[in-house]
XYZ file of N, CA, C and O in Angstrom:
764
model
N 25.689 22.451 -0.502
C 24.788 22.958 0.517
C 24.620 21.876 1.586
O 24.394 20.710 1.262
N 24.743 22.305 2.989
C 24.851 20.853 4.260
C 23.099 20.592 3.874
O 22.282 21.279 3.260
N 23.013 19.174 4.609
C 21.619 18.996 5.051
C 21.005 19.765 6.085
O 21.646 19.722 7.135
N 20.156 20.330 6.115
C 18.960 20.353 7.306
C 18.596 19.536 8.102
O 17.537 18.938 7.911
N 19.393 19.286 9.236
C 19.070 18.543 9.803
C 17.887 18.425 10.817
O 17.682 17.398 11.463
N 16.843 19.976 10.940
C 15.373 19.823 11.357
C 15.101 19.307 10.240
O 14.571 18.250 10.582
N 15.101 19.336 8.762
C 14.277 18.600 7.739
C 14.239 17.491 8.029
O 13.317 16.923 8.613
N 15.417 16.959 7.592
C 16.183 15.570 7.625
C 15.334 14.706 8.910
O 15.395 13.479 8.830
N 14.517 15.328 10.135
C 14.240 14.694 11.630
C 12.797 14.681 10.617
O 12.537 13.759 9.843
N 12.160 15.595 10.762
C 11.290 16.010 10.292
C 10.476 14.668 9.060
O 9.651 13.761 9.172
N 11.136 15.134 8.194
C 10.820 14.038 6.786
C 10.977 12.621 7.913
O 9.904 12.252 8.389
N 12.113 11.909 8.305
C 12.170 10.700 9.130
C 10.705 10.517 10.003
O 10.050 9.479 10.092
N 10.383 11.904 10.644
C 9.267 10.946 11.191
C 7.895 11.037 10.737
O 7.042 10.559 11.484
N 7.430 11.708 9.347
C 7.039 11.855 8.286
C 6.665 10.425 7.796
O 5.480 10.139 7.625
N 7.854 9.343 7.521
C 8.198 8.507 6.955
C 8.065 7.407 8.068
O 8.085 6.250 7.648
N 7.952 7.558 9.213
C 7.139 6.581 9.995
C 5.717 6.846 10.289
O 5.039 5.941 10.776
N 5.309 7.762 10.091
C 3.851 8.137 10.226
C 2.993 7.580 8.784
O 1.763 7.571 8.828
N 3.658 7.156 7.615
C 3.698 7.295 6.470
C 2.798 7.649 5.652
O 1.802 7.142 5.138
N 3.564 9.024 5.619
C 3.370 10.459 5.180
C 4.595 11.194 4.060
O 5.796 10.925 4.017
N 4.151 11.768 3.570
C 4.889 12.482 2.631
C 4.582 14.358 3.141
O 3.776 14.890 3.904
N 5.522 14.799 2.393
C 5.121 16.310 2.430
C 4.407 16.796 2.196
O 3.893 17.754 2.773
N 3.981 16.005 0.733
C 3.166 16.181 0.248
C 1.569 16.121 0.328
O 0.729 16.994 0.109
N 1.457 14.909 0.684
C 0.467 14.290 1.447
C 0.070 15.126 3.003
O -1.061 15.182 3.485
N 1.410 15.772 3.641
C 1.015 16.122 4.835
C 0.508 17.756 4.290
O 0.233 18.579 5.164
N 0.459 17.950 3.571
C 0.104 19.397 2.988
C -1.476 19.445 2.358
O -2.294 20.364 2.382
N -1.556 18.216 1.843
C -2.369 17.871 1.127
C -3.956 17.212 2.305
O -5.017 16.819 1.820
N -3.696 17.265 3.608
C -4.637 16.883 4.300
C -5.868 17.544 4.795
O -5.823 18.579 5.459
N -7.251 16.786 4.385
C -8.194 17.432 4.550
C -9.062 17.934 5.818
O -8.964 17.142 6.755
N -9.708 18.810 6.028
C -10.140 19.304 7.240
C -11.587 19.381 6.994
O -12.063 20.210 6.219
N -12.238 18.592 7.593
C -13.767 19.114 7.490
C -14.224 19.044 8.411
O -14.144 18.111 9.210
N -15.196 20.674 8.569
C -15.555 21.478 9.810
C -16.988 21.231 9.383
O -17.238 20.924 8.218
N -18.033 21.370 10.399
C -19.327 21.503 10.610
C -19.766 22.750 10.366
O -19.233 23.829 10.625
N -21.145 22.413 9.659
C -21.862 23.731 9.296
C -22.712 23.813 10.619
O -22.759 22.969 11.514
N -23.447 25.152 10.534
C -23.611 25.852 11.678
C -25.147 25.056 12.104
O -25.649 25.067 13.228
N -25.625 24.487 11.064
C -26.841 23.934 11.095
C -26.834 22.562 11.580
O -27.818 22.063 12.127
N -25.463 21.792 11.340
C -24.684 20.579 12.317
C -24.681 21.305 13.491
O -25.619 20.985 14.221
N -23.927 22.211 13.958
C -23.880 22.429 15.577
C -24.955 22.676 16.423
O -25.008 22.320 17.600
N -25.852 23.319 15.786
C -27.382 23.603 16.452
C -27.997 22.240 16.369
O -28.445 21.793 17.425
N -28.083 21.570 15.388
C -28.675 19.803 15.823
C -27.542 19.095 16.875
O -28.092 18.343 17.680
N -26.397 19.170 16.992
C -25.585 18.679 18.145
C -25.930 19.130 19.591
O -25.921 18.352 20.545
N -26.261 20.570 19.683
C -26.323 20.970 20.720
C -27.977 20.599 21.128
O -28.309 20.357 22.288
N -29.019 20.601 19.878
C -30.221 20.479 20.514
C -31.243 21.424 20.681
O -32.325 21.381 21.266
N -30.555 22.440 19.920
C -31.339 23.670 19.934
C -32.247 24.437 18.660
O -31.989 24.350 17.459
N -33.060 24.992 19.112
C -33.729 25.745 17.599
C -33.076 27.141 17.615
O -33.168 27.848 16.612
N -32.360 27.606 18.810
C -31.874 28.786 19.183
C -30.821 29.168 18.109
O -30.363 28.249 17.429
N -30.311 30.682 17.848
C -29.040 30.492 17.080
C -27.994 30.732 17.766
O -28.064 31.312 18.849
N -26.715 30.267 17.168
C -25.325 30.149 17.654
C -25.011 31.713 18.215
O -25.770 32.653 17.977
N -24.049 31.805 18.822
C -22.982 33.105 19.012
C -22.737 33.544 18.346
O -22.513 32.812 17.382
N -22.538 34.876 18.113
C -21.397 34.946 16.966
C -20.148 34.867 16.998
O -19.463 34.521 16.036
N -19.645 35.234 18.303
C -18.435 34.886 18.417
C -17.694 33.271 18.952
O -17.601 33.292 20.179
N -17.371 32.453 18.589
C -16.471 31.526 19.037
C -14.769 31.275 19.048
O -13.900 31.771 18.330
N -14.684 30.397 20.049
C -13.365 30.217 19.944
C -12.783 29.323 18.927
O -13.329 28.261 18.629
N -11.633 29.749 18.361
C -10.335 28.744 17.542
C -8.954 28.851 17.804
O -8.154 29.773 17.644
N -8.865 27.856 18.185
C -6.932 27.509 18.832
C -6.740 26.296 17.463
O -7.557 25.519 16.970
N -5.350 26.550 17.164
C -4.635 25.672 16.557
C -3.512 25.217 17.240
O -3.245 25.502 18.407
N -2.709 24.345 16.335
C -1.137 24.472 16.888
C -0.197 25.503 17.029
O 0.525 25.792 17.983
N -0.349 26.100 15.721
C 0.264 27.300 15.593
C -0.460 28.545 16.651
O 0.211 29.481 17.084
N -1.353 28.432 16.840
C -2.130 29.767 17.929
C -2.929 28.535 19.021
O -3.923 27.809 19.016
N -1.954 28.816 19.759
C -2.574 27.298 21.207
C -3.413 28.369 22.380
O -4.134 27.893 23.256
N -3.214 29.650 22.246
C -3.439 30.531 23.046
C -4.242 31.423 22.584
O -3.780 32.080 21.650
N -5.519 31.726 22.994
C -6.218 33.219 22.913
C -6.800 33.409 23.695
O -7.913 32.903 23.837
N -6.121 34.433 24.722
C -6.946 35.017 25.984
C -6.679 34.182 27.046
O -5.520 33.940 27.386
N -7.712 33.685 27.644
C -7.597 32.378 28.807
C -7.803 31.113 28.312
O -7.765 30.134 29.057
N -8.041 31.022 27.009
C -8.212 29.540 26.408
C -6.898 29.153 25.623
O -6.251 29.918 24.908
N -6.621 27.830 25.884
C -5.210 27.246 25.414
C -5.340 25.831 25.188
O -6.287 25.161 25.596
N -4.522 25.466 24.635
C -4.841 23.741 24.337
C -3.681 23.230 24.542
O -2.609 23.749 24.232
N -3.877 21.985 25.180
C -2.686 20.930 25.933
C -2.462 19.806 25.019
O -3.160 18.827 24.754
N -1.202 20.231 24.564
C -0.578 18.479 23.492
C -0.016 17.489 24.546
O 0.909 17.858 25.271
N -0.638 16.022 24.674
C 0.075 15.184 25.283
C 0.752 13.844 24.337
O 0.084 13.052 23.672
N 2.108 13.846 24.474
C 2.718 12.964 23.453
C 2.505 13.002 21.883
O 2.411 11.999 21.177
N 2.449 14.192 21.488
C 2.563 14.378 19.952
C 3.869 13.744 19.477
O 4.704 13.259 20.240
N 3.976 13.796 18.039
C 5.217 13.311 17.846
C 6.104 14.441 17.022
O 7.312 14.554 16.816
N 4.576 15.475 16.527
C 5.855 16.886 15.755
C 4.741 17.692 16.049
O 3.717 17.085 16.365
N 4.722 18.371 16.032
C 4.045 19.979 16.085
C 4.779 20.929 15.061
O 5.974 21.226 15.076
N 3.357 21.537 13.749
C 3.882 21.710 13.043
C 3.361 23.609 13.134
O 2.159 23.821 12.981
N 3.934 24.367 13.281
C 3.345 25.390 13.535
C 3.641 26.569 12.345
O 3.414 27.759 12.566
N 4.210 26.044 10.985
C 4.049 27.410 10.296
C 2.880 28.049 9.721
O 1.886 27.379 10.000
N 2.569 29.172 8.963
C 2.052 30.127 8.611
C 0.881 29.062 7.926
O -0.283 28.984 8.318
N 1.580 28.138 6.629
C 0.022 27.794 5.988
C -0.685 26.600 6.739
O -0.199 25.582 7.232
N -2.051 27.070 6.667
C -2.580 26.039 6.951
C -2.290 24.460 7.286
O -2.482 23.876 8.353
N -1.774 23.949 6.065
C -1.678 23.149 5.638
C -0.695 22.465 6.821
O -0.818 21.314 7.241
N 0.319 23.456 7.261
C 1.152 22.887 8.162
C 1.209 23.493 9.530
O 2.255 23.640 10.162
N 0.329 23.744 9.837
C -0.382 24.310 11.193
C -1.215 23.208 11.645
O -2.438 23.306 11.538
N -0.428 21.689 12.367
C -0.770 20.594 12.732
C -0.118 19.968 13.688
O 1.100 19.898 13.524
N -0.748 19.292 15.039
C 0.039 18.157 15.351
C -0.115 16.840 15.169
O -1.230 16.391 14.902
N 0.881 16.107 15.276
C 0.768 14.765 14.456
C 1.447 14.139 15.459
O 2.502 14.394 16.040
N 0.233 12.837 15.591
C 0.021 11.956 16.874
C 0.240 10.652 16.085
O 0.249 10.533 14.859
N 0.445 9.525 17.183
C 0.468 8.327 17.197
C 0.277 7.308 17.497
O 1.505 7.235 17.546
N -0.151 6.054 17.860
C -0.030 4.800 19.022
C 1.165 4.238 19.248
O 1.517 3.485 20.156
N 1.863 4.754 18.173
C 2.656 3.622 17.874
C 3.833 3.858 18.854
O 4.562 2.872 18.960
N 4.252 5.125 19.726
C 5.040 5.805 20.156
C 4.611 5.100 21.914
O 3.523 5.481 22.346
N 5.013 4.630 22.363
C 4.658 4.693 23.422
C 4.830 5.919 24.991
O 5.667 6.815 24.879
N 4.164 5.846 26.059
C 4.659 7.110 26.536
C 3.530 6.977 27.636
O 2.493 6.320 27.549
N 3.903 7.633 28.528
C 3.501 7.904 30.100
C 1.422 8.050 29.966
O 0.524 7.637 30.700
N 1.424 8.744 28.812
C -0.254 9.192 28.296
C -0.811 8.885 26.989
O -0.316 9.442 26.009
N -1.655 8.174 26.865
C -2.296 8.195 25.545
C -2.322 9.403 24.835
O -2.840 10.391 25.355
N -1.805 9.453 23.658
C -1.938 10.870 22.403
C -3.261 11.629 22.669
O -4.177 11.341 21.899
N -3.482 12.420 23.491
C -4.478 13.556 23.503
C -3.758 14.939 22.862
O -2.647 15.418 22.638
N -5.732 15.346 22.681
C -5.260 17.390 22.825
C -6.518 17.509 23.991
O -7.373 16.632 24.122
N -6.447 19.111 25.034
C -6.934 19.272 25.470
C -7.003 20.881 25.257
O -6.116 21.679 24.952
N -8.900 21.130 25.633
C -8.991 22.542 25.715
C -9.484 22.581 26.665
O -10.154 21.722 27.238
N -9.067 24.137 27.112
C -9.785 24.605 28.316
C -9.764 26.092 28.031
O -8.815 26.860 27.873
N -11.078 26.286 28.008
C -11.290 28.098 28.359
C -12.604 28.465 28.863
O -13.412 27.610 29.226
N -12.847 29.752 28.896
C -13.883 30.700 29.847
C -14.878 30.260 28.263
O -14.717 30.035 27.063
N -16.262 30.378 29.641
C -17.654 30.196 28.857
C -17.549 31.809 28.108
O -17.089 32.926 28.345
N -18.579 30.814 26.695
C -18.652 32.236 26.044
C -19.915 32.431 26.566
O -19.704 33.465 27.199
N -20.976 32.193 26.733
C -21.783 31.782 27.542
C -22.162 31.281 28.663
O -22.097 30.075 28.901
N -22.708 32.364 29.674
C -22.780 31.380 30.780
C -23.919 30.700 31.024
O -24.970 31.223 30.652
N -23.950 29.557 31.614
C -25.252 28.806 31.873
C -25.641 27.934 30.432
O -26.684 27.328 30.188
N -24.474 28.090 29.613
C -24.927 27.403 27.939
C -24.432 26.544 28.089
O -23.653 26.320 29.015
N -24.938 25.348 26.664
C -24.338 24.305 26.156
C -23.087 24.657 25.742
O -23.009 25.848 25.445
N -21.873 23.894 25.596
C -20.946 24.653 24.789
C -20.381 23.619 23.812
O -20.009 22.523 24.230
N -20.335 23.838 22.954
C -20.011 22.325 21.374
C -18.473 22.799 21.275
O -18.056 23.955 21.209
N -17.691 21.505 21.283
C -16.240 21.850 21.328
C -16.194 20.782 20.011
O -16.894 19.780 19.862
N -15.215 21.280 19.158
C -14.801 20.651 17.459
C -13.500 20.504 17.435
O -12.701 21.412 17.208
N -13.164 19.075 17.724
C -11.438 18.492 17.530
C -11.802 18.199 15.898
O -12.578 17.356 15.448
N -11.080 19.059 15.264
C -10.929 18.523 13.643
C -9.323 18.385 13.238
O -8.278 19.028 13.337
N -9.944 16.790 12.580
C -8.763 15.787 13.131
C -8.549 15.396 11.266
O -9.357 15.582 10.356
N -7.381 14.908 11.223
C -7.049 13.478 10.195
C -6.306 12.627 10.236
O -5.114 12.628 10.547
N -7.266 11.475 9.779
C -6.626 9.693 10.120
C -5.678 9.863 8.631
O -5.683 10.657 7.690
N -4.786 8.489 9.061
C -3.793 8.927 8.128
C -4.416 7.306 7.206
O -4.708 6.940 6.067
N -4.354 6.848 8.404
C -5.272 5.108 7.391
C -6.414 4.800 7.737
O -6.830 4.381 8.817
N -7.018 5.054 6.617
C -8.344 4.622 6.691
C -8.984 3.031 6.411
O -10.169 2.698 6.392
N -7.808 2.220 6.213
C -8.243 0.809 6.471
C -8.115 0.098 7.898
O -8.150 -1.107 8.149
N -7.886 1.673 9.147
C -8.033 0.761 10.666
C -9.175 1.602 11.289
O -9.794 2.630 11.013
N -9.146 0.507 12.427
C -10.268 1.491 13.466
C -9.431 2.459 14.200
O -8.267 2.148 14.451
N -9.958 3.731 14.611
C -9.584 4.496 15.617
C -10.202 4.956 16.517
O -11.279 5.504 16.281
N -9.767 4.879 17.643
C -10.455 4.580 18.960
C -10.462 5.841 19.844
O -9.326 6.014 20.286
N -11.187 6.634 20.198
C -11.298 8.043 21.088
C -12.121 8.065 22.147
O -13.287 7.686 22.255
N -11.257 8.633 23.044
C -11.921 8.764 24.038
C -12.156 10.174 24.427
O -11.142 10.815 24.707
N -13.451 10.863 24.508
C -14.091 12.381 23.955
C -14.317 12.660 25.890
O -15.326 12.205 26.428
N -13.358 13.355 26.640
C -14.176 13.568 27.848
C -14.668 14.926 27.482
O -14.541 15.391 26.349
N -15.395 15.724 28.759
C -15.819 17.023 28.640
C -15.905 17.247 30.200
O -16.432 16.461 30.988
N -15.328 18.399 30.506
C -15.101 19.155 31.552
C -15.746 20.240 32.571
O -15.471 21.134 31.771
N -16.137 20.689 33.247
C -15.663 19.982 34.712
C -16.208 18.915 35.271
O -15.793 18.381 36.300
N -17.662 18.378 34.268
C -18.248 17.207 35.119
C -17.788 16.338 35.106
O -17.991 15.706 36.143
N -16.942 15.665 34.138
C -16.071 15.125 33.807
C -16.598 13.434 32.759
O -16.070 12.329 32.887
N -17.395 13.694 32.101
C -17.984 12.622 31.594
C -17.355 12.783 30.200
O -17.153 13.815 29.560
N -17.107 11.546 29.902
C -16.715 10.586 28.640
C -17.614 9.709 27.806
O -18.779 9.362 27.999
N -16.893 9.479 26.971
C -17.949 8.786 25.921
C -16.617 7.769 25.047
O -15.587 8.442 25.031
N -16.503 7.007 24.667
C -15.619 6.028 23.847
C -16.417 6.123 22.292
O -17.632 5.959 22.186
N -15.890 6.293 21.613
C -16.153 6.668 20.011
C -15.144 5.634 19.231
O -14.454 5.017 20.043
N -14.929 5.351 18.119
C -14.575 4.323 16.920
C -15.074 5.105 15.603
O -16.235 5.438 15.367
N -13.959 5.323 14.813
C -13.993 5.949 13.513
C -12.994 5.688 12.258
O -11.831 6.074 12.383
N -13.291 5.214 11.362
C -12.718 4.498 10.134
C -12.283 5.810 8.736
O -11.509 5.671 7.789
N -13.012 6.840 9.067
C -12.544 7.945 7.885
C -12.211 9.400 9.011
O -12.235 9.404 10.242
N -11.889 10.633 7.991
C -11.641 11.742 9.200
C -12.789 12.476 8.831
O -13.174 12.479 7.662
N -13.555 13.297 10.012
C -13.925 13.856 10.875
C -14.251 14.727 11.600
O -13.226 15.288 11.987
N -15.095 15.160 12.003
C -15.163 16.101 13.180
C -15.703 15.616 14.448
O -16.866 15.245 14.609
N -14.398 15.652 15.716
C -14.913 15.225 16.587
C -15.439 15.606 17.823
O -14.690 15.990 18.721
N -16.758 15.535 17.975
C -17.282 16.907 18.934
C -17.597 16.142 20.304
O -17.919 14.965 20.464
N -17.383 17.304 21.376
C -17.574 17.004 22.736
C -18.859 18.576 22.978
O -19.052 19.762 22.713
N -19.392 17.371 23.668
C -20.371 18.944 24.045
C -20.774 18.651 25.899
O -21.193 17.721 26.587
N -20.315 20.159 26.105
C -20.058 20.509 27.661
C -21.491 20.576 28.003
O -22.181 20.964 27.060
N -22.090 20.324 29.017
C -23.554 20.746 29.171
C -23.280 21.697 30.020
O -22.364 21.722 30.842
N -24.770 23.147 29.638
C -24.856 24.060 30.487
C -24.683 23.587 32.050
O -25.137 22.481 32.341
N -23.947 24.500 33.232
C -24.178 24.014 34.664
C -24.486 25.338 35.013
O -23.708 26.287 34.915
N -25.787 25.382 35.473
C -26.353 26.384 36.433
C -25.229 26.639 37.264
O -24.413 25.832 37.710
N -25.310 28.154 37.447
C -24.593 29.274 38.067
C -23.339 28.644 38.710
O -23.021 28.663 39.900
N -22.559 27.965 37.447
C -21.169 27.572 37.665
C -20.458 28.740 36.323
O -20.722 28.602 35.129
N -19.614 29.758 36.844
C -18.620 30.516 36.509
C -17.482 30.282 36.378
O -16.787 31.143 35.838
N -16.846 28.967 36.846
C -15.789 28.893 36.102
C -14.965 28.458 34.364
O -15.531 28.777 33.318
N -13.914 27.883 34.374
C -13.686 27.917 33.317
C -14.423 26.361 32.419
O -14.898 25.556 33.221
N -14.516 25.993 31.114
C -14.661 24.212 30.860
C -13.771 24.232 30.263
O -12.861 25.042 30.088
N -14.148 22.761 29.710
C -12.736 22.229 28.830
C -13.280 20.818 28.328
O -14.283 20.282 28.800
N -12.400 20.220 27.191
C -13.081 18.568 26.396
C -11.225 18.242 26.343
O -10.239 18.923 26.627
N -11.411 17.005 25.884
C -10.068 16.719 25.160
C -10.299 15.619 24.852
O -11.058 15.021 25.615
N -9.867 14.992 23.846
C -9.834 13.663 22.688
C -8.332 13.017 23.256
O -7.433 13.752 23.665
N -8.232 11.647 23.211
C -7.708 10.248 23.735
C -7.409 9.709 22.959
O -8.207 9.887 22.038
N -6.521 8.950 22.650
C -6.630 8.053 21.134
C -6.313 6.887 22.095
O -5.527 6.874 23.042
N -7.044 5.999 21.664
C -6.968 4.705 22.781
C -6.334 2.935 22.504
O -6.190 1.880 23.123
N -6.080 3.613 20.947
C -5.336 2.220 20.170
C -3.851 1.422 20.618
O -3.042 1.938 21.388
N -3.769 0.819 20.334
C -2.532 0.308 21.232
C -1.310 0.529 20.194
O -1.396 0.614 18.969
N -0.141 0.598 21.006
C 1.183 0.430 20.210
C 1.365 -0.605 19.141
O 2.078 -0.227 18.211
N 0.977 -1.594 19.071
C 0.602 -2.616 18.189
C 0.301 -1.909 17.128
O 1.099 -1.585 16.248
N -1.246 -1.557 17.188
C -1.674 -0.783 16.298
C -1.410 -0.086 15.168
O -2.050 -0.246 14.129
N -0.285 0.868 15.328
C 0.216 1.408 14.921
C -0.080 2.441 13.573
O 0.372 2.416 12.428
N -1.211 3.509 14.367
C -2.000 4.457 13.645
C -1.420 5.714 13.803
O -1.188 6.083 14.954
N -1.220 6.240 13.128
C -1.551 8.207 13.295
C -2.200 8.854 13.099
O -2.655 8.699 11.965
N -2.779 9.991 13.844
C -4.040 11.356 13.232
C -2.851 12.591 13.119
O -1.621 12.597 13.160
N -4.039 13.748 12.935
C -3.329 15.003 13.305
C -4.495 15.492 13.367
O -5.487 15.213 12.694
N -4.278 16.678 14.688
C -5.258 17.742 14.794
C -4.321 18.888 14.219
O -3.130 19.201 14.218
N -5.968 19.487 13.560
C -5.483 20.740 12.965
C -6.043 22.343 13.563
O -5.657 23.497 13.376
N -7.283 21.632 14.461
C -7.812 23.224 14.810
C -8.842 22.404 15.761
O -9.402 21.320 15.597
N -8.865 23.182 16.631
C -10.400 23.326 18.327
C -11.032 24.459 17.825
O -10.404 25.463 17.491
N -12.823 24.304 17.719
C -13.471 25.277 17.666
C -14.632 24.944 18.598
O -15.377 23.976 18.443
N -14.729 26.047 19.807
C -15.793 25.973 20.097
C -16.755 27.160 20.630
O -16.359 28.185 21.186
N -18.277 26.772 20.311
C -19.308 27.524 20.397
C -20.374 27.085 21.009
O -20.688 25.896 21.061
N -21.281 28.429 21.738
C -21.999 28.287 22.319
C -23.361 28.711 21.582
O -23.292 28.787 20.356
N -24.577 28.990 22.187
C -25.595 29.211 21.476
C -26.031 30.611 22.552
O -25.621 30.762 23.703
N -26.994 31.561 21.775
C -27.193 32.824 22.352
C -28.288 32.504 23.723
O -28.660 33.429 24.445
């Protein structure tokens, strides 16, 4: 039987990320309870019911989509598990390893809590993010040693109708030589 040579790329950069299949299957995701997002946002109010979720595998729903800059694989099949992209420092390149979202308020005039849920692959370094949020365009610099949920929250703008958006930075240097992976953007507003 020949090799696979998407495997064969695949496993290789697996094996510089150092990662296994196994391990990359095996990675955990932890999302915020709904009672986290209402203390993030600041509210006694309750959530939406409806929110948005984009993955790798589904980058698109409706007018909301998410922007990979310098990933190193994008993993888009069916399970979970491998419905990821997998970033780096170590890669150098025109942009620091971001994801970006952008879509229509589910809410207008609301707060809106955006959820990059991410995983560090080593947890004996620092990792360095840079969380903007969109259209006002303010940032925040963050540092995190385990994985995560990493939230950007848009503030309501009076009788502004257009679209927002957040996106996460990884700001470590090539030196460095860290990897994450995002696995899913969720975001919600409050009623």
């Amino acid at each position: 039987m020949p090799d696979d040579p998407i495997r064969a790329s695949r496993l290789g950069i697996l094996e510089k990320l150092g990662l296994t299949e196994r391990r990359l299957s095996g990675l955990k995701v932890r999302e915020l309870t709904d009672n986290q997002r209402i203390k993030i946002i600041g509210t006694d109010l309750e959530l939406t019911t409806s929110s948005i979720t984009l993955t790798p595998g589904k980058p698109r729903i409706g007018k909301s989509h998410l922007t990979f800059l310098t990933p190193v694989l994008v993993l888009t099949e069916e399970l979970a598990s491998n419905n990821v992209a997998l970033f780096t420092s170590s890669v150098p390149g025109a942009t620091f390893p971001s994801v970006q979202i952008e879509f229509p308020q589910i809410k207008k005039n609301k707060p809106h809590l955006v959820e990059f849920n991410v995983s560090l692959f080593d947890k004996s370094k620092t990792y360095k993010f840079r969380v903007f949020h969109f259209p006002l365009g303010g940032f925040q610099d963050i540092s995190l040693t385990q994985t995560q949920v990493i939230t950007a929250l848009v503030p309501a703008i009076p009788n502004f109708s257009g679209d927002l958006g957040a996106s996460i930075q990884q700001r470590n240097t090539v030196g460095e030589n860290i990897g994450w992976s995002l696995h899913s953007v969720r975001v919600t507003s409050i009623s």
